[in-house]
């Protein structure tokens, strides 16, 4: 029977100060175990243990009742490795999630000085998401605000990105506990929060998105925690709330009025201007060259920069994105996959038809 070796196993050795783990034979490593070994500079070697090595493996957490006869128990859920007492014994938990590309945390990008590029996904289907996931964007933003997709669909779309180099941000439809905690639990790499208006909205967002003692987000064996396999991190990582990436939209007059307070929110990693709704709220819908709008956008740019916050903006096309990057913006969401498709086709069908008809 081949053993599986999970992140919790690595952490258990690490807590005992072991850097080089000696085992009789090489176990199957889950991708999280491999990542953790790498991060902690640890290694597994096979062969006889020197006298100083612990004789048995310090298993952090195993299923309480492993099947008899040496059968392999499947990890995941509260009944699995996550909360069982350290007890030693054979490693039997198996990771349920398929291995994906070894991407660094999205946080490393969001908090870097890299100019980020993404597009909205409006088609509620994993095939389109996966397809766009190979275009070279840093991320796609699954837009559940303006499209008919609920968490079940969004989860499948996020799963489809796992084998692409692209991250999955999710724009939730409204500010509610179900949407914020739910989208994080299904594994969104970042959340985009629309229609924020007041400091009360900001306080609610903080409460829903952060684990205690900062907020009241509930913990559970969700996809985010490998269905329970890696939920022990909630106990071992004192700074676990910092793994949550929150991007807040500035697209209302009220948000502009409260900007000095809003930019001080420490749990927000980036802001994002929605020029469509902002112009709508200002009574000048889609007048994108109106100085009232452009001055407001640049005021928001100045205020966020002064507070040391990164700022993104919606761009209608690639030229608009070039323009915003040149003005110091850190991230652009360049329209949507449907708009990009439409612009590739626009005029071409009619042009070819006219040519064919002219040649008759
Ligand atoms: C807006 O322009 O209102 C947006 O939300 C763009 O994403
Ligand atoms: Mg908007």
Tab-separated table of C-alpha atoms and ligand atoms in Angstrom:
chain	number	residue	atom	x	y	z
A	1	UNK	CA	0.000	0.000	0.000
A	2	UNK	CA	1.495	3.311	-1.112
A	3	UNK	CA	1.456	6.094	1.500
A	4	UNK	CA	0.306	9.627	0.829
A	5	UNK	CA	2.106	12.529	2.365
A	6	UNK	CA	0.159	15.765	2.931
A	7	UNK	CA	0.964	19.319	3.973
A	8	UNK	CA	0.000	18.440	7.555
A	9	UNK	CA	2.635	15.715	7.601
A	10	UNK	CA	5.280	18.207	6.492
A	11	UNK	CA	4.125	20.709	9.122
A	12	UNK	CA	4.254	18.037	11.815
A	13	UNK	CA	7.930	17.346	11.042
A	14	UNK	CA	8.594	21.065	10.824
A	15	UNK	CA	7.102	21.665	14.261
A	16	UNK	CA	9.563	19.087	15.612
A	17	UNK	CA	12.459	20.965	14.036
A	18	UNK	CA	13.148	18.297	11.397
A	19	UNK	CA	14.505	19.691	8.123
A	20	UNK	CA	15.415	16.433	6.403
A	21	UNK	CA	12.676	13.843	6.637
A	22	UNK	CA	13.964	10.279	6.427
A	23	UNK	CA	11.524	7.628	5.267
A	24	UNK	CA	11.895	4.004	4.230
A	25	UNK	CA	10.389	4.663	0.834
A	26	UNK	CA	9.269	7.721	-1.068
A	27	UNK	CA	5.563	8.451	-0.419
A	28	UNK	CA	3.185	10.050	-2.903
A	29	UNK	CA	3.365	13.782	-2.192
A	30	UNK	CA	0.272	15.919	-2.545
A	31	UNK	CA	0.999	19.120	-4.436
A	32	UNK	CA	0.449	21.108	-1.238
A	33	UNK	CA	2.962	18.910	0.585
A	34	UNK	CA	5.493	19.529	-2.198
A	35	UNK	CA	4.866	23.285	-2.060
A	36	UNK	CA	5.243	23.335	1.732
A	37	UNK	CA	8.481	21.356	1.599
A	38	UNK	CA	9.811	23.874	-0.893
A	39	UNK	CA	8.668	26.909	1.087
A	40	UNK	CA	10.179	25.605	4.325
A	41	UNK	CA	13.415	24.480	2.629
A	42	UNK	CA	12.811	20.876	3.701
A	43	UNK	CA	13.490	17.638	1.900
A	44	UNK	CA	12.557	13.975	2.061
A	45	UNK	CA	15.291	11.373	1.753
A	46	UNK	CA	14.832	7.641	1.738
A	47	UNK	CA	17.069	5.140	3.532
A	48	UNK	CA	18.146	4.255	7.041
A	49	UNK	CA	17.705	6.939	9.687
A	50	UNK	CA	20.733	8.103	11.676
A	51	UNK	CA	20.380	7.558	15.423
A	52	UNK	CA	19.211	11.136	16.065
A	53	UNK	CA	16.191	10.855	13.779
A	54	UNK	CA	12.797	10.163	15.323
A	55	UNK	CA	11.976	6.484	14.898
A	56	UNK	CA	8.420	7.016	13.826
A	57	UNK	CA	6.859	9.658	11.722
A	58	UNK	CA	5.108	12.470	13.645
A	59	UNK	CA	1.792	12.343	11.853
A	60	UNK	CA	-0.048	15.588	12.527
A	61	UNK	CA	-3.468	14.402	11.845
A	62	UNK	CA	-5.008	11.283	10.501
A	63	UNK	CA	-8.506	9.978	10.103
A	64	UNK	CA	-9.728	8.890	13.534
A	65	UNK	CA	-10.849	5.506	12.261
A	66	UNK	CA	-8.811	4.250	9.335
A	67	UNK	CA	-10.365	1.317	7.514
A	68	UNK	CA	-9.078	-1.990	8.776
A	69	UNK	CA	-6.938	-4.186	6.587
A	70	UNK	CA	-4.673	-1.307	5.551
A	71	UNK	CA	-7.209	0.228	3.150
A	72	UNK	CA	-6.710	3.831	2.115
A	73	UNK	CA	-8.927	6.361	3.848
A	74	UNK	CA	-9.866	9.379	1.806
A	75	UNK	CA	-8.994	12.783	3.241
A	76	UNK	CA	-11.297	15.772	3.385
A	77	UNK	CA	-13.947	17.093	5.725
A	78	UNK	CA	-13.841	17.457	9.453
A	79	UNK	CA	-13.566	13.696	9.891
A	80	UNK	CA	-10.230	13.570	8.109
A	81	UNK	CA	-6.759	14.532	9.045
A	82	UNK	CA	-7.662	18.096	9.870
A	83	UNK	CA	-8.569	17.899	13.515
A	84	UNK	CA	-7.613	14.394	14.606
A	85	UNK	CA	-5.134	14.134	17.473
A	86	UNK	CA	-1.504	13.398	16.535
A	87	UNK	CA	-1.195	9.667	16.922
A	88	UNK	CA	1.402	8.202	14.573
A	89	UNK	CA	0.486	5.221	12.434
A	90	UNK	CA	0.222	4.774	8.710
A	91	UNK	CA	-0.452	7.706	6.436
A	92	UNK	CA	-3.622	7.013	4.561
A	93	UNK	CA	-5.279	10.326	3.682
A	94	UNK	CA	-5.568	10.959	-0.009
A	95	UNK	CA	-5.918	14.378	-1.527
A	96	UNK	CA	-9.096	14.828	-3.510
A	97	UNK	CA	-8.123	17.774	-5.662
A	98	UNK	CA	-6.277	17.207	-8.904
A	99	UNK	CA	-2.773	18.612	-9.052
A	100	UNK	CA	-2.683	21.949	-10.813
A	101	UNK	CA	0.058	24.243	-12.032
A	102	UNK	CA	2.355	25.296	-9.272
A	103	UNK	CA	1.333	28.973	-9.154
A	104	UNK	CA	2.643	31.281	-6.456
A	105	UNK	CA	-0.042	32.897	-4.306
A	106	UNK	CA	-2.012	35.568	-6.173
A	107	UNK	CA	-1.242	37.806	-3.206
A	108	UNK	CA	2.396	37.929	-4.351
A	109	UNK	CA	1.182	39.569	-7.581
A	110	UNK	CA	-1.489	41.807	-6.087
A	111	UNK	CA	0.987	43.195	-3.581
A	112	UNK	CA	3.903	43.457	-6.013
A	113	UNK	CA	4.572	46.399	-8.303
A	114	UNK	CA	3.689	44.387	-11.411
A	115	UNK	CA	1.118	45.948	-13.732
A	116	UNK	CA	-1.712	43.427	-13.756
A	117	UNK	CA	-3.956	42.603	-16.668
A	118	UNK	CA	-7.242	40.738	-16.723
A	119	UNK	CA	-10.605	40.532	-18.416
A	120	UNK	CA	-14.123	39.823	-17.197
A	121	UNK	CA	-15.715	36.471	-17.971
A	122	UNK	CA	-19.423	36.791	-18.672
A	123	UNK	CA	-20.134	33.338	-20.069
A	124	UNK	CA	-21.285	31.110	-17.221
A	125	UNK	CA	-19.291	28.083	-18.313
A	126	UNK	CA	-15.959	26.475	-17.378
A	127	UNK	CA	-14.966	25.814	-20.994
A	128	UNK	CA	-14.895	29.508	-21.867
A	129	UNK	CA	-13.093	30.282	-18.608
A	130	UNK	CA	-10.435	27.663	-19.290
A	131	UNK	CA	-10.065	28.879	-22.883
A	132	UNK	CA	-9.483	32.481	-21.799
A	133	UNK	CA	-7.225	31.147	-19.043
A	134	UNK	CA	-4.682	30.381	-21.755
A	135	UNK	CA	-4.673	33.881	-23.315
A	136	UNK	CA	-1.840	35.241	-21.148
A	137	UNK	CA	-3.827	37.485	-18.782
A	138	UNK	CA	-2.628	37.472	-15.174
A	139	UNK	CA	-6.174	36.784	-14.047
A	140	UNK	CA	-9.735	36.594	-15.245
A	141	UNK	CA	-12.543	38.154	-13.261
A	142	UNK	CA	-15.588	35.911	-13.195
A	143	UNK	CA	-18.408	38.434	-13.239
A	144	UNK	CA	-21.262	37.170	-11.104
A	145	UNK	CA	-22.592	40.713	-10.668
A	146	UNK	CA	-23.851	41.151	-14.215
A	147	UNK	CA	-24.339	37.561	-15.383
A	148	UNK	CA	-26.491	34.615	-14.457
A	149	UNK	CA	-24.053	32.556	-12.450
A	150	UNK	CA	-24.300	31.346	-8.902
A	151	UNK	CA	-21.674	29.800	-6.678
A	152	UNK	CA	-22.074	26.277	-8.123
A	153	UNK	CA	-21.204	27.560	-11.598
A	154	UNK	CA	-18.511	29.913	-10.342
A	155	UNK	CA	-16.839	27.002	-8.542
A	156	UNK	CA	-16.670	25.000	-11.774
A	157	UNK	CA	-15.231	28.021	-13.561
A	158	UNK	CA	-12.550	28.387	-10.884
A	159	UNK	CA	-11.761	24.670	-11.142
A	160	UNK	CA	-11.243	25.070	-14.882
A	161	UNK	CA	-8.494	27.625	-14.210
A	162	UNK	CA	-6.485	25.236	-12.097
A	163	UNK	CA	-4.619	23.800	-15.052
A	164	UNK	CA	-3.950	27.235	-16.583
A	165	UNK	CA	-1.394	29.834	-15.476
A	166	UNK	CA	-4.207	32.325	-14.799
A	167	UNK	CA	-5.757	33.319	-11.469
A	168	UNK	CA	-9.496	33.559	-10.820
A	169	UNK	CA	-10.904	36.715	-9.283
A	170	UNK	CA	-14.655	36.705	-8.636
A	171	UNK	CA	-16.907	39.762	-8.732
A	172	UNK	CA	-19.719	38.961	-6.327
A	173	UNK	CA	-23.216	40.275	-7.108
A	174	UNK	CA	-23.950	41.993	-3.786
A	175	UNK	CA	-22.328	42.476	-0.405
A	176	UNK	CA	-23.644	39.627	1.737
A	177	UNK	CA	-22.109	36.984	4.003
A	178	UNK	CA	-23.149	34.201	1.595
A	179	UNK	CA	-21.475	35.875	-1.352
A	180	UNK	CA	-18.264	36.962	0.368
A	181	UNK	CA	-17.553	33.902	2.524
A	182	UNK	CA	-19.055	31.588	-0.107
A	183	UNK	CA	-16.881	32.840	-2.974
A	184	UNK	CA	-13.784	32.636	-0.776
A	185	UNK	CA	-14.679	29.101	0.315
A	186	UNK	CA	-14.989	27.844	-3.262
A	187	UNK	CA	-11.454	29.052	-3.908
A	188	UNK	CA	-11.621	32.513	-5.512
A	189	UNK	CA	-8.068	33.875	-5.669
A	190	UNK	CA	-9.457	37.350	-5.026
A	191	UNK	CA	-12.836	39.020	-4.618
A	192	UNK	CA	-13.966	42.146	-6.437
A	193	UNK	CA	-16.655	43.914	-4.411
A	194	UNK	CA	-18.974	46.242	-6.353
A	195	UNK	CA	-21.124	49.162	-5.194
A	196	UNK	CA	-19.363	49.970	-1.944
A	197	UNK	CA	-20.771	53.226	-0.584
A	198	UNK	CA	-20.204	53.745	3.114
A	199	UNK	CA	-17.897	52.834	5.971
A	200	UNK	CA	-20.677	50.578	7.190
A	201	UNK	CA	-20.299	48.587	3.928
A	202	UNK	CA	-16.560	48.394	4.587
A	203	UNK	CA	-17.135	47.153	8.148
A	204	UNK	CA	-19.540	44.475	6.909
A	205	UNK	CA	-17.080	43.397	4.232
A	206	UNK	CA	-14.348	43.079	6.841
A	207	UNK	CA	-16.622	41.096	9.132
A	208	UNK	CA	-17.653	38.658	6.378
A	209	UNK	CA	-14.203	38.166	4.833
A	210	UNK	CA	-11.932	37.829	7.878
A	211	UNK	CA	-11.675	34.973	10.328
A	212	UNK	CA	-11.968	35.691	14.073
A	213	UNK	CA	-10.811	37.592	15.982
A	214	UNK	CA	-10.903	40.194	13.197
A	215	UNK	CA	-14.247	39.192	11.658
A	216	UNK	CA	-16.860	36.473	11.868
A	217	UNK	CA	-16.098	34.346	8.813
A	218	UNK	CA	-16.882	30.715	9.471
A	219	UNK	CA	-14.325	27.968	8.872
A	220	UNK	CA	-15.210	24.817	7.007
A	221	UNK	CA	-13.730	22.005	4.928
A	222	UNK	CA	-14.284	23.831	1.652
A	223	UNK	CA	-12.475	23.696	-1.672
A	224	UNK	CA	-10.237	26.539	-0.434
A	225	UNK	CA	-8.859	24.203	2.235
A	226	UNK	CA	-8.646	21.167	-0.056
A	227	UNK	CA	-11.959	19.899	1.337
A	228	UNK	CA	-10.455	19.825	4.807
A	229	UNK	CA	-7.020	18.430	3.963
A	230	UNK	CA	-5.229	21.713	4.626
A	231	UNK	CA	-7.632	23.446	7.031
A	232	UNK	CA	-5.089	22.988	9.829
A	233	UNK	CA	-3.523	26.166	8.457
A	234	UNK	CA	-6.226	28.079	10.311
A	235	UNK	CA	-4.485	26.929	13.471
A	236	UNK	CA	-0.871	27.038	12.314
A	237	UNK	CA	-0.835	30.313	10.363
A	238	UNK	CA	-1.275	33.229	12.743
A	239	UNK	CA	-1.675	35.600	9.827
A	240	UNK	CA	-4.199	33.541	7.875
A	241	UNK	CA	-6.414	36.546	7.110
A	242	UNK	CA	-3.607	37.984	5.029
A	243	UNK	CA	-4.102	35.208	2.470
A	244	UNK	CA	-7.483	36.712	1.540
A	245	UNK	CA	-7.315	39.157	-1.363
A	246	UNK	CA	-9.990	41.838	-1.375
A	247	UNK	CA	-10.391	44.398	-4.146
A	248	UNK	CA	-13.001	47.100	-3.525
A	249	UNK	CA	-14.731	48.975	-6.304
A	250	UNK	CA	-14.890	52.755	-6.203
A	251	UNK	CA	-17.869	53.517	-8.394
A	252	UNK	CA	-20.312	55.567	-6.370
A	253	UNK	CA	-20.448	59.233	-5.423
A	254	UNK	CA	-20.758	58.200	-1.775
A	255	UNK	CA	-17.534	56.185	-1.968
A	256	UNK	CA	-15.774	59.236	-3.422
A	257	UNK	CA	-17.126	61.299	-0.535
A	258	UNK	CA	-15.802	58.762	2.010
A	259	UNK	CA	-12.547	58.015	0.215
A	260	UNK	CA	-10.259	59.398	2.937
A	261	UNK	CA	-11.691	56.923	5.443
A	262	UNK	CA	-12.101	54.035	3.008
A	263	UNK	CA	-8.448	54.040	1.888
A	264	UNK	CA	-7.332	53.526	5.479
A	265	UNK	CA	-8.903	50.047	5.597
A	266	UNK	CA	-6.013	47.700	6.244
A	267	UNK	CA	-7.691	44.512	4.986
A	268	UNK	CA	-8.262	45.913	1.477
A	269	UNK	CA	-5.431	45.049	-0.896
A	270	UNK	CA	-6.427	47.065	-3.913
A	271	UNK	CA	-9.101	49.440	-5.179
A	272	UNK	CA	-10.752	49.372	-8.574
A	273	UNK	CA	-12.611	52.174	-10.323
A	274	UNK	CA	-15.777	51.366	-12.272
A	275	UNK	CA	-16.115	54.338	-14.642
A	276	UNK	CA	-19.497	53.162	-15.941
A	277	UNK	CA	-21.304	53.191	-12.615
A	278	UNK	CA	-19.348	56.159	-11.342
A	279	UNK	CA	-20.419	58.232	-14.363
A	280	UNK	CA	-23.989	56.927	-13.928
A	281	UNK	CA	-24.045	57.966	-10.278
A	282	UNK	CA	-22.658	61.398	-11.219
A	283	UNK	CA	-25.467	61.868	-13.750
A	284	UNK	CA	-23.099	61.812	-16.754
A	285	UNK	CA	-23.385	58.172	-17.832
A	286	UNK	CA	-20.697	57.033	-20.272
A	287	UNK	CA	-19.296	60.541	-20.796
A	288	UNK	CA	-15.820	59.146	-20.362
A	289	UNK	CA	-14.062	62.358	-21.463
A	290	UNK	CA	-16.173	64.630	-19.270
A	291	UNK	CA	-13.651	66.483	-17.041
A	292	UNK	CA	-15.928	66.018	-14.030
A	293	UNK	CA	-15.458	62.261	-14.403
A	294	UNK	CA	-11.774	62.311	-15.371
A	295	UNK	CA	-10.955	64.722	-12.521
A	296	UNK	CA	-12.774	62.462	-10.053
A	297	UNK	CA	-10.872	59.427	-11.329
A	298	UNK	CA	-7.553	61.227	-10.963
A	299	UNK	CA	-8.547	62.419	-7.478
A	300	UNK	CA	-9.161	58.781	-6.512
A	301	UNK	CA	-5.798	57.895	-8.058
A	302	UNK	CA	-4.097	60.532	-5.916
A	303	UNK	CA	-5.880	59.566	-2.685
A	304	UNK	CA	-5.208	55.845	-3.051
A	305	UNK	CA	-1.556	56.434	-3.991
A	306	UNK	CA	-1.099	58.718	-0.994
A	307	UNK	CA	-2.465	55.956	1.241
A	308	UNK	CA	0.002	53.505	-0.346
A	309	UNK	CA	-2.788	51.462	-1.985
A	310	UNK	CA	-2.752	49.871	-5.407
A	311	UNK	CA	-5.452	50.909	-7.861
A	312	UNK	CA	-7.047	49.304	-10.897
A	313	UNK	CA	-9.636	50.447	-13.403
A	314	UNK	CA	-11.923	49.034	-16.057
A	315	UNK	CA	-10.623	49.630	-19.596
A	316	UNK	CA	-12.853	49.299	-22.649
A	317	UNK	CA	-10.035	48.031	-24.858
A	318	UNK	CA	-6.266	47.525	-24.997
A	319	UNK	CA	-5.510	51.126	-26.019
A	320	UNK	CA	-7.541	52.419	-23.102
A	321	UNK	CA	-5.565	50.071	-20.844
A	322	UNK	CA	-2.260	51.440	-22.225
A	323	UNK	CA	-3.502	54.911	-21.368
A	324	UNK	CA	-4.443	53.984	-17.780
A	325	UNK	CA	-1.134	52.204	-17.140
A	326	UNK	CA	0.662	55.324	-18.399
A	327	UNK	CA	-1.342	57.349	-15.853
A	328	UNK	CA	-0.012	55.164	-13.053
A	329	UNK	CA	-2.778	52.594	-12.672
A	330	UNK	CA	-1.618	49.208	-11.417
A	331	UNK	CA	-4.261	46.946	-12.892
A	332	UNK	CA	-6.730	46.964	-15.761
A	333	UNK	CA	-9.660	44.680	-16.378
A	334	UNK	CA	-9.922	44.924	-20.118
A	335	UNK	CA	-13.594	44.602	-20.950
A	336	UNK	CA	-14.913	41.034	-21.146
A	337	UNK	CA	-14.255	37.918	-23.160
A	338	UNK	CA	-17.545	38.531	-24.997
A	339	UNK	CA	-16.587	42.111	-25.897
A	340	UNK	CA	-13.133	40.936	-27.066
A	341	UNK	CA	-14.794	38.298	-29.236
A	342	UNK	CA	-17.291	40.814	-30.557
A	343	UNK	CA	-14.559	43.314	-31.484
A	344	UNK	CA	-12.679	40.605	-33.389
A	345	UNK	CA	-15.750	39.837	-35.472
A	346	UNK	CA	-17.271	43.332	-35.696
A	347	UNK	CA	-17.561	44.435	-39.295
A	348	UNK	CA	-15.750	41.396	-40.677
A	349	UNK	CA	-18.857	39.366	-41.506
A	350	UNK	CA	-20.505	42.303	-43.308
A	351	UNK	CA	-17.249	43.172	-45.075
A	352	UNK	CA	-16.802	39.648	-46.449
A	353	UNK	CA	-20.477	39.448	-47.426
A	354	UNK	CA	-20.220	42.737	-49.354
A	355	UNK	CA	-17.069	41.511	-51.101
A	356	UNK	CA	-18.781	38.262	-52.080
A	357	UNK	CA	-21.851	40.078	-53.322
A	358	UNK	CA	-19.742	42.607	-55.266
A	359	UNK	CA	-17.924	39.717	-56.963
A	360	UNK	CA	-21.156	38.037	-58.147
B	1	LIG	C1	-18.176	49.950	-14.041
B	1	LIG	O1	-17.643	50.584	-14.955
B	1	LIG	O2	-19.184	50.320	-13.418
B	1	LIG	C2	-17.624	48.677	-13.648
B	1	LIG	O3	-18.032	48.103	-12.666
B	1	LIG	C3	-16.561	48.123	-14.528
B	1	LIG	O4	-16.167	46.919	-14.104
B	2	LIG	MG1	-19.894	48.777	-11.962
